[in-house]
XYZ file of C-alpha atoms in Angstrom:
473
model
C -26.074 262.804 -84.660
C -27.408 260.510 -82.015
C -26.843 256.950 -81.912
C -28.769 254.104 -79.580
C -28.523 250.723 -78.382
C -31.720 249.117 -76.799
C -31.700 245.400 -76.147
C -34.720 245.464 -73.517
C -32.545 245.611 -70.699
C -29.800 248.352 -71.164
C -30.426 251.505 -73.168
C -27.278 253.285 -74.346
C -26.868 256.410 -76.241
C -24.196 258.537 -77.490
C -23.171 261.044 -80.182
C -20.659 258.826 -81.613
C -20.817 254.923 -82.025
C -17.655 254.250 -80.538
C -19.143 255.458 -77.031
C -21.828 252.812 -77.575
C -18.768 250.229 -78.271
C -17.337 250.692 -74.943
C -20.372 248.700 -73.508
C -21.493 246.667 -76.465
C -19.490 243.981 -78.637
C -19.467 245.277 -82.274
C -21.450 242.815 -84.667
C -21.710 243.509 -88.317
C -25.004 244.153 -89.812
C -24.688 242.304 -93.190
C -28.045 243.638 -94.569
C -26.450 247.244 -94.203
C -23.470 246.087 -95.903
C -25.264 245.790 -99.165
C -26.785 249.081 -98.709
C -23.326 250.508 -98.360
C -22.074 249.173 -101.348
C -25.055 250.643 -103.347
C -24.992 254.172 -101.691
C -21.536 254.581 -99.961
C -23.516 254.883 -96.668
C -26.382 253.490 -94.780
C -30.129 254.870 -94.452
C -31.122 255.822 -90.871
C -31.869 254.226 -88.734
C -29.596 251.640 -89.973
C -25.885 251.455 -89.237
C -23.278 248.908 -89.957
C -23.444 247.886 -86.443
C -26.228 245.150 -85.556
C -28.126 246.233 -82.423
C -26.935 250.062 -82.953
C -29.321 252.502 -84.480
C -29.259 256.372 -85.301
C -32.024 258.630 -84.740
C -33.560 259.533 -88.149
C -33.821 263.127 -89.298
C -36.825 264.853 -88.022
C -37.496 262.249 -85.305
C -37.107 262.247 -81.649
C -36.796 259.383 -79.054
C -38.170 259.214 -75.493
C -37.036 256.433 -73.164
C -38.999 255.681 -70.045
C -36.846 254.690 -67.034
C -39.848 253.480 -64.970
C -41.435 251.369 -67.816
C -38.269 250.519 -69.643
C -39.941 251.413 -72.869
C -38.593 253.315 -75.817
C -40.503 255.756 -78.092
C -39.877 257.058 -81.137
C -41.626 260.093 -82.950
C -41.544 261.903 -86.149
C -42.077 265.773 -85.521
C -40.911 267.059 -89.041
C -41.097 265.702 -92.665
C -40.862 266.939 -96.058
C -44.021 268.104 -97.482
C -45.192 267.853 -101.053
C -47.286 270.663 -103.103
C -46.141 272.702 -105.894
C -47.221 276.273 -105.956
C -48.438 278.313 -108.970
C -46.195 281.384 -108.274
C -44.086 283.770 -110.549
C -40.446 283.231 -110.804
C -40.051 286.939 -109.637
C -42.073 286.081 -106.520
C -39.995 283.016 -106.004
C -36.671 285.008 -106.016
C -37.883 287.558 -103.379
C -39.171 285.030 -100.992
C -35.728 283.062 -101.423
C -33.677 286.181 -101.082
C -35.768 287.043 -97.704
C -35.499 283.341 -96.462
C -31.975 283.014 -97.154
C -31.127 286.486 -95.514
C -33.225 285.286 -92.497
C -31.303 281.847 -92.355
C -27.930 283.550 -92.228
C -28.842 286.150 -89.946
C -29.936 283.415 -87.270
C -26.796 281.586 -87.859
C -24.351 284.481 -87.380
C -25.301 284.888 -83.716
C -22.245 283.803 -81.658
C -20.205 284.485 -78.568
C -17.133 282.632 -79.919
C -15.115 283.282 -83.033
C -17.165 282.819 -86.293
C -16.341 282.620 -89.762
C -17.121 281.332 -93.210
C -15.722 278.478 -94.931
C -15.434 280.006 -98.627
C -15.090 277.359 -101.496
C -15.454 279.815 -104.577
C -18.683 278.062 -105.491
C -21.999 279.724 -105.594
C -23.286 278.392 -102.100
C -20.539 279.678 -99.706
C -20.057 282.576 -101.972
C -23.550 283.724 -101.564
C -23.751 283.313 -97.744
C -20.572 285.215 -97.518
C -22.300 288.033 -99.578
C -25.229 288.001 -97.385
C -23.229 287.751 -94.101
C -21.147 290.803 -95.201
C -24.513 292.767 -95.525
C -25.538 291.787 -92.101
C -22.457 291.935 -90.304
C -19.613 294.159 -91.541
C -16.713 292.285 -89.505
C -17.371 289.040 -91.232
C -14.191 286.729 -91.603
C -13.867 284.148 -94.603
C -11.496 281.260 -94.607
C -10.296 279.020 -97.559
C -8.136 276.076 -97.114
C -5.885 275.513 -100.228
C -4.487 272.299 -101.073
C -1.915 273.024 -103.889
C -3.286 270.986 -106.793
C -4.770 271.491 -110.150
C -8.398 271.436 -109.173
C -7.795 274.015 -106.177
C -10.501 276.592 -106.189
C -8.433 279.429 -104.423
C -8.234 281.536 -107.264
C -11.967 281.945 -107.238
C -12.146 282.377 -103.610
C -9.905 285.278 -103.952
C -11.993 286.738 -106.563
C -15.018 286.401 -104.256
C -13.405 288.015 -101.425
C -12.060 290.821 -103.475
C -15.418 291.525 -104.875
C -17.068 291.504 -101.347
C -14.157 293.114 -99.679
C -14.050 290.275 -97.173
C -11.638 289.978 -94.493
C -10.167 286.649 -96.068
C -7.440 284.257 -95.026
C -6.089 281.309 -97.117
C -4.603 278.512 -95.261
C -2.383 276.660 -97.471
C -2.074 272.880 -96.458
C 0.333 270.357 -97.715
C -2.032 267.602 -97.001
C -0.796 264.088 -95.873
C -2.997 262.642 -98.015
C -4.298 259.023 -97.794
C -2.213 258.451 -94.767
C -4.879 260.189 -92.820
C -7.523 257.568 -93.490
C -7.267 255.707 -90.258
C -7.660 258.925 -88.204
C -10.730 260.075 -90.571
C -12.279 256.492 -90.108
C -11.982 256.678 -86.502
C -13.672 259.897 -86.395
C -16.509 258.971 -88.620
C -17.176 255.456 -87.097
C -17.995 254.516 -90.654
C -16.010 253.939 -94.011
C -14.682 257.005 -95.414
C -16.077 256.272 -98.732
C -17.096 259.866 -99.532
C -13.444 260.993 -100.030
C -14.267 264.667 -99.897
C -14.520 263.994 -95.980
C -10.710 264.084 -95.930
C -9.998 267.524 -97.243
C -12.846 268.754 -94.730
C -11.178 267.067 -92.055
C -7.809 268.601 -92.816
C -9.710 272.019 -93.493
C -11.376 271.899 -90.034
C -8.198 270.969 -88.342
C -6.142 273.727 -89.865
C -8.663 276.298 -89.192
C -9.186 275.666 -85.573
C -7.025 278.359 -84.111
C -8.932 280.874 -86.119
C -12.511 280.051 -85.540
C -15.028 277.793 -83.370
C -18.342 278.374 -85.567
C -18.221 278.081 -89.300
C -20.798 278.920 -91.786
C -20.945 276.266 -94.583
C -22.612 276.214 -98.126
C -23.756 272.506 -97.739
C -27.422 271.785 -98.875
C -27.473 274.243 -101.448
C -27.212 271.268 -104.404
C -30.100 269.557 -102.812
C -32.321 272.641 -102.288
C -31.752 274.297 -105.672
C -31.024 271.388 -107.998
C -27.087 271.739 -108.364
C -26.157 267.931 -109.039
C -25.606 266.831 -112.721
C -27.994 263.690 -111.684
C -31.071 266.045 -111.262
C -30.202 267.506 -114.935
C -30.008 263.988 -116.425
C -33.489 263.105 -114.576
C -34.875 266.244 -116.425
C -33.417 265.276 -119.792
C -34.552 261.645 -119.285
C -38.133 263.125 -118.590
C -37.839 265.086 -121.684
C -37.069 262.090 -123.669
C -39.912 260.369 -122.650
C -41.898 260.440 -125.494
C -39.254 258.933 -127.756
C -40.061 255.274 -128.428
C -37.760 252.820 -126.577
C -36.414 251.180 -129.664
C -34.921 254.389 -130.704
C -33.654 255.227 -127.292
C -31.903 251.792 -127.118
C -30.290 252.271 -130.694
C -29.185 255.634 -129.613
C -27.487 254.194 -126.379
C -25.734 251.496 -128.407
C -24.343 254.077 -131.069
C -22.645 256.085 -128.423
C -18.842 255.651 -127.931
C -18.972 254.338 -124.388
C -17.087 251.491 -122.463
C -19.092 248.551 -121.508
C -19.407 249.675 -118.038
C -20.965 252.946 -118.862
C -23.346 251.416 -121.839
C -24.829 249.054 -119.311
C -25.529 251.891 -116.794
C -26.572 254.178 -119.587
C -29.331 251.402 -120.707
C -30.588 251.302 -117.239
C -30.873 254.958 -117.139
C -32.636 255.429 -120.246
C -34.831 252.468 -120.651
C -36.201 251.583 -117.134
C -38.452 253.370 -114.576
C -37.507 256.264 -112.753
C -36.103 254.412 -109.486
C -33.912 252.291 -111.630
C -32.570 255.269 -113.550
C -31.760 257.208 -110.368
C -30.112 254.168 -108.856
C -28.037 253.333 -112.030
C -26.745 256.871 -111.843
C -26.008 257.106 -108.112
C -24.860 253.399 -107.083
C -21.525 252.498 -106.463
C -22.051 248.747 -107.491
C -25.379 247.948 -109.093
C -27.185 244.714 -107.949
C -25.288 242.655 -110.638
C -21.903 243.925 -109.645
C -22.789 243.350 -106.050
C -23.701 239.906 -106.680
C -20.218 239.180 -108.117
C -18.615 241.149 -105.436
C -19.834 239.016 -102.451
C -18.876 235.788 -101.604
C -21.618 234.708 -99.017
C -24.036 237.567 -98.758
C -26.811 238.463 -100.735
C -27.263 241.315 -103.220
C -30.833 242.839 -102.712
C -33.056 245.574 -104.525
C -32.175 248.854 -102.731
C -34.358 252.050 -101.813
C -37.757 250.218 -102.031
C -39.400 253.362 -101.065
C -37.916 255.313 -103.740
C -40.819 254.818 -106.015
C -42.998 256.887 -103.631
C -40.701 259.829 -104.065
C -41.126 259.711 -107.776
C -44.745 259.530 -107.448
C -45.433 262.363 -105.320
C -42.607 264.857 -106.552
C -41.816 263.924 -110.017
C -38.545 262.747 -111.500
C -36.536 265.883 -110.585
C -38.002 266.894 -107.397
C -38.247 263.297 -106.154
C -34.504 262.874 -106.613
C -34.062 266.016 -104.834
C -36.336 264.996 -101.918
C -35.032 261.518 -101.743
C -31.245 263.001 -101.486
C -32.605 265.519 -98.725
C -34.133 262.820 -96.657
C -31.128 260.134 -97.116
C -27.785 261.423 -98.834
C -27.541 264.547 -97.052
C -28.286 263.525 -93.282
C -26.608 260.224 -93.622
C -23.609 260.932 -95.754
C -22.833 264.587 -96.450
C -24.006 266.243 -93.120
C -22.673 263.110 -91.062
C -19.194 264.015 -92.695
C -19.492 267.608 -91.965
C -20.551 266.996 -88.402
C -17.989 264.543 -87.544
C -15.090 265.943 -89.297
C -15.428 269.491 -88.031
C -16.384 268.313 -84.395
C -13.152 266.355 -84.309
C -11.332 269.766 -84.051
C -14.199 271.247 -81.825
C -15.774 273.323 -84.630
C -19.512 273.803 -85.015
C -20.677 273.914 -88.459
C -23.680 275.645 -89.383
C -25.796 275.285 -92.742
C -28.101 278.096 -93.503
C -29.611 276.557 -96.537
C -30.972 273.777 -94.484
C -33.120 276.048 -92.368
C -36.391 274.167 -92.335
C -38.306 277.084 -93.791
C -36.163 277.408 -96.686
C -36.204 273.616 -97.242
C -40.067 273.600 -96.978
C -40.384 276.578 -99.548
C -37.959 274.969 -101.889
C -40.079 272.014 -102.327
C -43.006 274.056 -103.363
C -40.987 275.842 -106.205
C -41.870 274.420 -109.668
C -39.001 272.073 -111.032
C -38.998 273.992 -114.320
C -37.702 277.117 -112.373
C -34.885 275.062 -110.789
C -33.409 273.439 -114.090
C -33.955 275.456 -117.150
C -32.804 274.548 -120.609
C -31.035 271.546 -118.667
C -28.927 274.326 -116.648
C -28.461 273.385 -112.966
C -29.458 275.733 -110.369
C -31.046 278.235 -112.884
C -33.018 279.882 -110.542
C -30.648 280.151 -107.674
C -28.301 281.821 -110.055
C -30.740 284.505 -110.841
C -30.640 285.191 -106.782
C -26.948 285.124 -106.733
C -25.937 287.141 -109.709
C -27.477 290.268 -107.966
C -24.386 289.969 -105.290
C -21.661 288.188 -107.259
C -19.789 288.258 -110.587
C -20.474 286.625 -113.302
C -17.294 284.585 -113.413
C -18.646 283.086 -110.156
C -22.377 282.592 -111.077
C -21.841 280.953 -114.327
C -18.906 278.855 -113.588
C -19.140 275.057 -113.738
C -19.739 273.140 -110.460
C -16.389 271.541 -108.897
C -17.034 270.379 -105.626
C -14.569 269.580 -102.861
C -11.659 267.594 -104.764
C -8.654 265.532 -103.599
C -5.551 265.147 -105.630
C -6.198 261.516 -106.441
C -4.152 261.511 -109.588
C -1.279 262.914 -107.590
C -1.837 260.154 -104.772
C -1.910 257.690 -107.669
C 1.668 258.611 -108.797
C 3.068 258.602 -105.273
C 1.905 255.137 -104.281
C -1.696 254.973 -103.673
C -2.309 251.727 -105.745
C 0.507 250.038 -103.385
C -1.150 251.327 -100.447
C -4.532 249.983 -101.378
C -3.388 246.731 -102.870
C -1.843 245.947 -99.193
C -5.142 247.083 -97.515
C -7.144 244.854 -99.778
C -5.146 241.993 -98.964
C -6.981 242.028 -95.695
C -10.281 242.132 -97.467
C -13.264 240.707 -95.275
C -14.033 236.951 -96.288
C -17.571 237.718 -97.295
C -16.296 239.939 -100.359
C -14.447 238.327 -103.207
C -10.719 239.307 -103.004
C -9.787 238.936 -106.544
C -12.867 240.965 -107.901
C -11.806 243.716 -105.320
C -7.989 243.631 -106.378
C -9.632 243.904 -110.147
C -11.215 246.992 -109.350
C -8.153 248.204 -107.849
C -6.336 247.950 -111.386
C -9.330 249.090 -113.255
C -9.471 252.066 -111.248
C -6.049 253.134 -112.284
C -7.220 252.793 -116.127
C -10.616 254.488 -115.687
C -10.609 256.416 -112.605
C -13.658 258.548 -113.340
C -15.864 255.104 -113.641
C -14.370 252.978 -110.880
C -13.668 255.892 -108.440
C -16.737 255.070 -106.259
C -16.091 251.439 -106.353
C -12.507 251.678 -105.430
C -13.191 254.131 -102.442
C -15.847 251.827 -101.354
C -13.929 248.840 -101.252
C -10.729 250.522 -99.849
C -12.531 252.558 -97.071
C -14.806 249.366 -96.051
C -11.797 247.247 -95.720
C -9.876 249.683 -93.518
C -12.779 250.387 -91.568
C -13.688 246.756 -91.020
C -10.104 245.738 -90.001
C -10.221 248.672 -87.546
C -13.367 247.839 -85.948
C -13.456 244.195 -86.110
C -9.764 243.052 -86.042
C -7.848 245.710 -83.811
C -8.507 247.791 -81.037
C -9.975 250.739 -82.936
C -7.206 252.769 -81.553
C -4.567 252.059 -84.393
C -4.555 255.294 -86.202
C -1.235 254.527 -88.063
C -1.805 253.185 -91.619
C 1.259 251.344 -91.563
C -0.323 249.101 -88.820
C -2.929 247.853 -91.726
C -0.322 247.650 -94.370
C 1.763 245.251 -92.259
C -1.190 243.017 -91.772
C -1.948 243.934 -88.093
C 1.526 243.124 -86.929
């Protein structure tokens, strides 16, 4: 990533915001705060720092020292246009493009390996890499909790006859949050960044370049939200009065019911935002004391108009969620240990082709990644190709039992004055009773408060969690 600051007199750029903050006093961009509490990230070029921007995906910047002018240019963008092409032809083309993408990223003069998770994406990369390079090494980090994917990675490794190493880590857990926040220069609201940070640090002595499966879900429709957008599209013929009655009859808690009504009864943009938002607009209005909650993702309607409900959500994620959250997390957590992460599924040829594939191929009978499963099942066992998506999990329930609530309660005592302290504390206790619904809200508040106190109330070098628990004493 690349960040810049230009005030008309002085131009500063760096790969990390903290580099710019050596020369610029940090000022909070309050408009971006509202964006953060919607998405858990800010959309480029915005950052949470006023006057500091990130270079947008597919853009370049040019600064003229002579004229003191800054120019930004878009050199690559997503393109629309569904092809009328048979499924068999699509599968063959995907196989060729993935093989080419993996092959290009196997070129290295330093130790290289694959981060193997046991899911579809990284497992297929390992299968292709094994065909291209016999001596390929795969690494898995096991965190010894119930949602650990280690059994699946062992199965993949045995099936492919991989040189596989499992690194068992007794993670320090939430006390790593200050270090992670310092490396991210942003709130660590996406808590999956924590195990990735630990994994990179633990595997550094074995490799310098790591191939990863990131991007597969956005390219091949792997998330549940795409399945629900497809379901919503199929139900579009049902009269609203029946849909409303159905939503009312379902045994959901109040919070779920409100989101469900938004999802089923409003337009595509509102439906998508109701599914992905940490706090919706009404909830953000309660959260703020002197900030204003605003409608977010104003350009989202255009994605749905051009691509349709499923492909539109995927295209929006490719342009926003992926570079501003997931890839930022990957880049900064791996580079914190001097590891170069490579993501074959985001090869530009593969991404361009994926957007021409009929959405009905990607999600079939409401099954996500339907087309990609047909690609990978040629090389992987059915127990892997048909297993439910799990994701990169952290042992939140274990942390709850080991004092996470007390830690968060202390941190939230220092919640910024523009956030309602009592409402923030309420979210903390509701999270304990309903962690599935309130997880995003809790981690957003906890990570933002820790980040704010680190970057605006200390010298940013206080990496000990106890410093923030003691009120900065």
